[in-house]
XYZ file of N, CA and C in Angstrom:
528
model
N 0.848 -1.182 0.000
C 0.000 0.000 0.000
C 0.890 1.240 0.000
N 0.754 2.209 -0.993
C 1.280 3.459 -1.168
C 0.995 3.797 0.028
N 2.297 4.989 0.625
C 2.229 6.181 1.504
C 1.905 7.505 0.612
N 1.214 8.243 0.980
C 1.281 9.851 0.385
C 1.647 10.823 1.305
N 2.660 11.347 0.708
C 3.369 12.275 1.216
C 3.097 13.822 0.522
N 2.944 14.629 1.405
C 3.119 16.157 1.218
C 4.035 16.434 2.001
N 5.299 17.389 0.973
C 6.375 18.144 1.423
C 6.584 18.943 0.247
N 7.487 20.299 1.221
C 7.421 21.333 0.192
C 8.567 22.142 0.993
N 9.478 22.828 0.215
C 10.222 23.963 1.260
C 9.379 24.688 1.493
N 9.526 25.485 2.652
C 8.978 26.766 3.231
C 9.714 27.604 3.901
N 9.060 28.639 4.097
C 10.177 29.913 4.821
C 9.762 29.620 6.187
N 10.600 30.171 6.615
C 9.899 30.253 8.499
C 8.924 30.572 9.083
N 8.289 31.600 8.232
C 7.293 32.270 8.697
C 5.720 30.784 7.920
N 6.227 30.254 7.140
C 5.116 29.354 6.816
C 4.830 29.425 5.222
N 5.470 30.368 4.581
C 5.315 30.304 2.809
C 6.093 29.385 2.266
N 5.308 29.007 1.569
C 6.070 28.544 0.032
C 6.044 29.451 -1.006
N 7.738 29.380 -1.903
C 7.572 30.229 -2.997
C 8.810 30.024 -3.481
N 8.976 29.188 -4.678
C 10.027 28.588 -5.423
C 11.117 29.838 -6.371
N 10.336 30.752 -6.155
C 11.395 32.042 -6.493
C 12.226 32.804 -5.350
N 11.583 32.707 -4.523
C 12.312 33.488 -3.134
C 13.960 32.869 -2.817
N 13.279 31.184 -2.761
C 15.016 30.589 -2.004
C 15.010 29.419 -2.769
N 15.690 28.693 -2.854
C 15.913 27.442 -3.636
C 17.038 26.416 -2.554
N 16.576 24.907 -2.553
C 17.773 24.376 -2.504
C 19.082 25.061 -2.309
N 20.054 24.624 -1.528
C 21.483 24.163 -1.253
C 21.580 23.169 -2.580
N 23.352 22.850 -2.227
C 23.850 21.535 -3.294
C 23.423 20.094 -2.829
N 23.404 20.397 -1.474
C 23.198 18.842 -0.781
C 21.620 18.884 -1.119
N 20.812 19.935 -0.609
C 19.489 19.658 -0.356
C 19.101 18.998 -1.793
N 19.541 19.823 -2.605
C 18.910 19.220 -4.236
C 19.463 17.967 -4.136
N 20.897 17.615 -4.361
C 21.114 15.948 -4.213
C 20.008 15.472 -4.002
N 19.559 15.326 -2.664
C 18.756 14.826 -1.229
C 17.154 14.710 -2.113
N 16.579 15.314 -2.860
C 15.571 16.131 -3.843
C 15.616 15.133 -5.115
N 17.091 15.137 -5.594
C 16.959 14.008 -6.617
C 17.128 12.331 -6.632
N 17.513 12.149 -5.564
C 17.899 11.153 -4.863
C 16.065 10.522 -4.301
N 14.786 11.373 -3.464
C 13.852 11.581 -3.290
C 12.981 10.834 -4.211
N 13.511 12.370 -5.509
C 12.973 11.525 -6.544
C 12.506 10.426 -7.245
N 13.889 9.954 -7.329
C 14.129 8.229 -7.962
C 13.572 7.621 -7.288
N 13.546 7.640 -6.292
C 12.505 6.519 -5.144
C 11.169 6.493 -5.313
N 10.555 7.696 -5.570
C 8.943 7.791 -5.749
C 8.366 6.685 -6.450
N 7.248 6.416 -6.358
C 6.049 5.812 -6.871
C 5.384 6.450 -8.156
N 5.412 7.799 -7.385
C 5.183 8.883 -8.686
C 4.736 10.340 -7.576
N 4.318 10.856 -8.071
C 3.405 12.167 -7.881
C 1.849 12.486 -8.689
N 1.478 13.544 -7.609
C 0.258 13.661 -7.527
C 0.078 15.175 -7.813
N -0.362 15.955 -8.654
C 0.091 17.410 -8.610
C -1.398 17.958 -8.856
N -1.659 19.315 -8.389
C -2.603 20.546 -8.217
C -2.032 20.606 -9.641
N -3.307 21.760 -10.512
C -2.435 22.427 -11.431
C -1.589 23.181 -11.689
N -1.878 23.722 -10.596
C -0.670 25.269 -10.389
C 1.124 24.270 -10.276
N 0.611 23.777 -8.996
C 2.455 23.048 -9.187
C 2.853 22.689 -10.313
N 1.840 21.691 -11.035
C 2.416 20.861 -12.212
C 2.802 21.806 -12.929
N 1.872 23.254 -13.214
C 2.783 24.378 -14.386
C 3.917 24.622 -14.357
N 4.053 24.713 -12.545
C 5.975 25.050 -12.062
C 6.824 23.892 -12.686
N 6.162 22.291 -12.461
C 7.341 21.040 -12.276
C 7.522 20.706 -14.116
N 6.711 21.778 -15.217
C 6.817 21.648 -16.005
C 8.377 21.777 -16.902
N 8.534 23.063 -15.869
C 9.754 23.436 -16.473
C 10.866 22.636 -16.795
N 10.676 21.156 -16.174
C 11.965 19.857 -16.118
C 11.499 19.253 -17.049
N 10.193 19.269 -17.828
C 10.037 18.585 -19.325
C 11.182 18.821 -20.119
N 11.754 19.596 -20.571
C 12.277 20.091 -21.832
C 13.989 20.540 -21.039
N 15.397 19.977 -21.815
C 16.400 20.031 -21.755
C 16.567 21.700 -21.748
N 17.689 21.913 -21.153
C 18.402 23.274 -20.970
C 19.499 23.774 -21.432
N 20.396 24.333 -22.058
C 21.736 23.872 -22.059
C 22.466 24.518 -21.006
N 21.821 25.346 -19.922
C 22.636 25.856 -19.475
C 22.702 24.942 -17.866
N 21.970 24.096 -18.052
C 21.769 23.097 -17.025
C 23.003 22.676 -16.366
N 22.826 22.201 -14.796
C 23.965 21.849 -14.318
C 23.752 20.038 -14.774
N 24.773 19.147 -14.287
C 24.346 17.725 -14.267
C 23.323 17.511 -13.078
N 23.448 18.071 -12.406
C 22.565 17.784 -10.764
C 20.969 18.101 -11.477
N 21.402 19.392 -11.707
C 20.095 19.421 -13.180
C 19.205 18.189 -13.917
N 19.937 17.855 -14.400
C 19.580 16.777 -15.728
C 19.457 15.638 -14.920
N 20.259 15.423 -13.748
C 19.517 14.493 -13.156
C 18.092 14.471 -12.580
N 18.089 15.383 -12.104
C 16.786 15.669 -11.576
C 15.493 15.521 -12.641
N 15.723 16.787 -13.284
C 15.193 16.138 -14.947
C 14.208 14.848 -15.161
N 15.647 14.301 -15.733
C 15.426 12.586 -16.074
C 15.026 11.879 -14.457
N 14.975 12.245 -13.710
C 13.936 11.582 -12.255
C 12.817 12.010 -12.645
N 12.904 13.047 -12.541
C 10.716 13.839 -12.729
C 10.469 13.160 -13.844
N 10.986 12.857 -14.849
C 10.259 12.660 -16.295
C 10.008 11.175 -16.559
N 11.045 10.281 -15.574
C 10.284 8.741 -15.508
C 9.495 8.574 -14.699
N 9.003 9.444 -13.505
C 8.156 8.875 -12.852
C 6.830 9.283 -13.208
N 5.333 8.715 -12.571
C 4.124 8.606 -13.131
C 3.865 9.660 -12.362
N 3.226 10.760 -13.429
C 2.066 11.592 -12.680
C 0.965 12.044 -12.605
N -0.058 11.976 -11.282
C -1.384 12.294 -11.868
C -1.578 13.834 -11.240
N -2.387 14.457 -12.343
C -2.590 16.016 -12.271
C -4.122 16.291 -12.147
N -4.633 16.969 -10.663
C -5.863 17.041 -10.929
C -6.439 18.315 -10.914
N -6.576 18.363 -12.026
C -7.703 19.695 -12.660
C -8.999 19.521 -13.378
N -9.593 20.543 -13.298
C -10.820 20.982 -14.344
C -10.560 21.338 -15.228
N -9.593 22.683 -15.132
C -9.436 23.311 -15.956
C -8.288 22.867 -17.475
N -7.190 22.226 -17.385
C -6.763 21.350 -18.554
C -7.182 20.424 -18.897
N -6.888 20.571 -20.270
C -7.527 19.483 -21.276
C -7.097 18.372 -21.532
N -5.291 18.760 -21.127
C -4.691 17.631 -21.335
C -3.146 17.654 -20.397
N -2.283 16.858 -20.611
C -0.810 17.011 -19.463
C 0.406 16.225 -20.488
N 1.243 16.497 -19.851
C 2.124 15.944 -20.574
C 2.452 14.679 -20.498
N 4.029 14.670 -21.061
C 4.718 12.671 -20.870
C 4.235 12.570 -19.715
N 4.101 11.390 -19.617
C 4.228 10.206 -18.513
C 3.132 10.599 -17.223
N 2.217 11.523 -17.848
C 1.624 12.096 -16.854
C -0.480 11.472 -17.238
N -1.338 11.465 -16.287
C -2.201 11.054 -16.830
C -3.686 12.423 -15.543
N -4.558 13.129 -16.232
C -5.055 13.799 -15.965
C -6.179 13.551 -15.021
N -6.394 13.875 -14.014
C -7.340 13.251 -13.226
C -8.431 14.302 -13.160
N -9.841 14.628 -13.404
C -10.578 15.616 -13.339
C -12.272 15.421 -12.624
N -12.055 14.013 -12.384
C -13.341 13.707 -11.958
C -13.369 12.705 -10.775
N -13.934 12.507 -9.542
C -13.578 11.500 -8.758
C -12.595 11.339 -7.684
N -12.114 12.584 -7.281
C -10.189 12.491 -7.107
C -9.904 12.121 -6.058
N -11.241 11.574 -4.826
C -11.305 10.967 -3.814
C -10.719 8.967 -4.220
N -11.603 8.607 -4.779
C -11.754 7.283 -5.548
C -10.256 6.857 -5.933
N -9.850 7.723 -6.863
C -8.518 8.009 -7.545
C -7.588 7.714 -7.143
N -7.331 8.570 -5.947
C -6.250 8.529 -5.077
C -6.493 7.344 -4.229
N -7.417 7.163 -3.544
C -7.386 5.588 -2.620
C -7.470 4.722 -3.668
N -7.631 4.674 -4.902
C -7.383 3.238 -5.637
C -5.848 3.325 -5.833
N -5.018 4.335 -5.713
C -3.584 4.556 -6.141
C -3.194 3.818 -4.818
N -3.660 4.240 -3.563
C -2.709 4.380 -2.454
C -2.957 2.514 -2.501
N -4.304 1.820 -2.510
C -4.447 0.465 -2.408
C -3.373 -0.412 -3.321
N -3.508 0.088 -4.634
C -2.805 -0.534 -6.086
C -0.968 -0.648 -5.776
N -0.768 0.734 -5.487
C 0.731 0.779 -5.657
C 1.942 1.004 -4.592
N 2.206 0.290 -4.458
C 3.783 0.164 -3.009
C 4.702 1.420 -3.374
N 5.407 1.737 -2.070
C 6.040 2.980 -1.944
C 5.503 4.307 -2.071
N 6.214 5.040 -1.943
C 5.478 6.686 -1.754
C 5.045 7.444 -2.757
N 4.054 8.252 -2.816
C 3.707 8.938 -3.790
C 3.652 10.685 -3.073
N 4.429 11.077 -4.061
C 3.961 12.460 -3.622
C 3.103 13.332 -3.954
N 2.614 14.512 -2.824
C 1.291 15.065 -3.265
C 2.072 16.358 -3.453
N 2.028 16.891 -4.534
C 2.302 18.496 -4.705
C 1.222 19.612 -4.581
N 1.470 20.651 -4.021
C 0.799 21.594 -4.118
C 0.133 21.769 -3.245
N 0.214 23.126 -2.271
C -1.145 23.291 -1.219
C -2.773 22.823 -0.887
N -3.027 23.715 -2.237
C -4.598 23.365 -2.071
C -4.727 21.736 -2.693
N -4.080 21.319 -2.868
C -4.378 19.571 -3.435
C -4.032 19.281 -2.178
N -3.286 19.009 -1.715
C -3.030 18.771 0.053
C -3.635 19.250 0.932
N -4.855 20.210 1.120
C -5.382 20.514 1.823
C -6.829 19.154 1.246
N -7.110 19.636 0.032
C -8.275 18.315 -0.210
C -8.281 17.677 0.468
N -6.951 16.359 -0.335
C -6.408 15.262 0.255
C -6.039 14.661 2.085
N -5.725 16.256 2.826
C -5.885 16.059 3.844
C -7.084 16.205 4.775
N -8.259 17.132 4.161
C -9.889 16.921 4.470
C -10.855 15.540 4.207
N -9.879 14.569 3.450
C -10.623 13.098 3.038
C -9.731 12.282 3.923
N -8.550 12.913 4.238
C -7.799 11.763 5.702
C -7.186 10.732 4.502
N -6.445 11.372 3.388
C -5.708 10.268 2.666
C -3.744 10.677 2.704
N -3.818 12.152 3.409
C -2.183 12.119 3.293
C -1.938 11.568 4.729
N -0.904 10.713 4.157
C -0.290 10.083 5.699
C 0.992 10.724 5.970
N 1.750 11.323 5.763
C 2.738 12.564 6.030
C 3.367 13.853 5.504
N 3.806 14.855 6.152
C 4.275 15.784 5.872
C 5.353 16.486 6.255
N 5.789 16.492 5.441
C 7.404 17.304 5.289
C 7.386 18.418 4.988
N 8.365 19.095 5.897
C 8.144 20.754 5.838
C 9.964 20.389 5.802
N 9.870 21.472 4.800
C 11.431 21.763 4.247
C 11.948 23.026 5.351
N 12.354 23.590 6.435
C 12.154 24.674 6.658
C 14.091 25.758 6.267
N 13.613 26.635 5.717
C 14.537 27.169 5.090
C 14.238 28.787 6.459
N 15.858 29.051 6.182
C 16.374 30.396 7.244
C 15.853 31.818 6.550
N 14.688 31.611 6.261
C 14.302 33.010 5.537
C 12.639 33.128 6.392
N 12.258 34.684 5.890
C 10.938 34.958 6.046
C 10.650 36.101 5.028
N 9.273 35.469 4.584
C 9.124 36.295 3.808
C 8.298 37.139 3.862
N 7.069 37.157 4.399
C 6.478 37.738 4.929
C 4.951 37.739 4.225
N 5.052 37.192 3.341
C 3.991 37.249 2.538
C 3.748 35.678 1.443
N 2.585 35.551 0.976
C 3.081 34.605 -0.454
C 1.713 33.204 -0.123
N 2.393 32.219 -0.208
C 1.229 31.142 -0.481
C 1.533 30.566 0.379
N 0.461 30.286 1.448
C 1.005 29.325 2.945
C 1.056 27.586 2.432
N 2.080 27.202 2.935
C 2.501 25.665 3.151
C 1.083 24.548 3.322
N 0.312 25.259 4.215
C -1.536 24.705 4.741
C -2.217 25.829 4.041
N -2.772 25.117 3.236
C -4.029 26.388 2.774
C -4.829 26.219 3.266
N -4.933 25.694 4.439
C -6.092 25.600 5.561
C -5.911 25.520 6.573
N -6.494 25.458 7.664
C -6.194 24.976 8.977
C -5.514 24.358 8.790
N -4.299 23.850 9.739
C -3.242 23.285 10.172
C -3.843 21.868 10.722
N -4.152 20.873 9.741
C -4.553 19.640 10.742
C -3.820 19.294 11.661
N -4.174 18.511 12.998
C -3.808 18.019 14.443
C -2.732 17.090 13.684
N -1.349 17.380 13.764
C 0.034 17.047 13.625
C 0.788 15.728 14.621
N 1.596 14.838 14.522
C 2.495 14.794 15.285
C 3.701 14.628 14.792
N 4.923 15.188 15.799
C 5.852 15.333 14.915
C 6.909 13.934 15.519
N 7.146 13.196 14.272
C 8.129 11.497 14.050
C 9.511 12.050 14.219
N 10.051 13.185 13.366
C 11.645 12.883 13.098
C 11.714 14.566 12.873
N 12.970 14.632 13.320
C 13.624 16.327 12.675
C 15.003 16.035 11.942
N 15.639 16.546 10.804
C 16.650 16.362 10.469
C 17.241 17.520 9.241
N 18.954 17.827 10.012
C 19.443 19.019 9.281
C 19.727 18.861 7.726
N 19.232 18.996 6.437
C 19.127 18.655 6.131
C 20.249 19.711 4.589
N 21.154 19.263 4.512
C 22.193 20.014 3.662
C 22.688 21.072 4.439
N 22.920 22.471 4.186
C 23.468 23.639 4.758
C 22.864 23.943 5.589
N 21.289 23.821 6.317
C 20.862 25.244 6.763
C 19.402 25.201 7.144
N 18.970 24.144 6.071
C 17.544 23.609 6.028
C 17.297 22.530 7.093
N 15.727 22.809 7.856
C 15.789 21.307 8.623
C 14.269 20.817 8.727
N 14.124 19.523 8.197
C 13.014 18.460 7.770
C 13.014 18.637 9.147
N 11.160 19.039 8.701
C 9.986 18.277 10.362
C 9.394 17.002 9.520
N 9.175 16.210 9.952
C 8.240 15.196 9.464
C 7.278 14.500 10.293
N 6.144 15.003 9.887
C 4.510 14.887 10.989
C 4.108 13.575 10.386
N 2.928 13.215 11.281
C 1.793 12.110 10.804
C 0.591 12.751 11.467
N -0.311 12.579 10.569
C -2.029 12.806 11.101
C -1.773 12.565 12.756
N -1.976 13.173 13.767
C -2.012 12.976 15.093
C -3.923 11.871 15.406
């Protein structure tokens, strides 16, 4: 039986926002390394527009890059929207049902799947289907931007803490 996981960096103050701070060298390693392990992912639309950007080669790419890359682009992903018509490679569109969906995933398939994106993780955590969460926490505040919970903060407990590359340090909760 799949685990689903939601994790995401965040600032201190509680945002996410993939332009503000990025990864360390280790943290990305740690990120692509993550990767390869998945089951697949599960993406909002908004994220999937961001995780798009690893479709298509770069040249100005590092190798840590291209690894990462070629991780996102073999693994399976489902994207749930209304609003697209369609998604890319290796990806399959979910728009109807997304309760059903996801517990036939979590029953069907071994190892972790990740859930991207706030408000898909807030769903997912109002139907009691994410079983953990990882908070990336990065030495910044921003003061503003898209909170980590786009909802109430469900009743938490916290399993493990760990420093995680330079600077950053993994909380990792379970549904309390």
């Amino acid at each position: 039986m799949a685990k689903l996981v939601f994790g995401l960096n965040q600032s201190l103050d509680g945002y996410i926002d993939h332009q503000e701070f990025a990864p360390g060298p280790l943290l990305f390693r740690h990120f692509i390394e993550q990767v390869r392990d998945l089951t697949g992912s599960v993406y909002g639309r908004r994220m999937y527009d961001v995780m798009r950007y690893w479709d298509e080669d770069s040249p100005e790419w590092s190798a840590e890059e291209r690894d990462f890359a070629a991780a996102w682009r073999s693994q399976p992903k489902w994207v749930v929207s209304h609003s697209l018509k369609s998604v890319g490679p290796n990806a399959t569109l979910v728009a109807d049902d997304i309760e059903a969906v996801i517990r036939r995933l979590k029953v069907e398939l071994p190892g972790e799947i990740e859930v991207a994106g706030p408000e898909l993780a807030r769903s997912l955590t109002d139907l009691g289907l994410i079983d953990e969460y990882r908070l990336y926490l990065h030495p910044v505040v921003l003061g503003r931007g898209k909170p980590f919970f786009a909802g109430p903060r469900p009743p938490l407990r916290l399993v493990a803490s760990e420093l995680m590359g330079e600077d950053v340090i993994r909380l990792t909760y379970v549904p309390a």
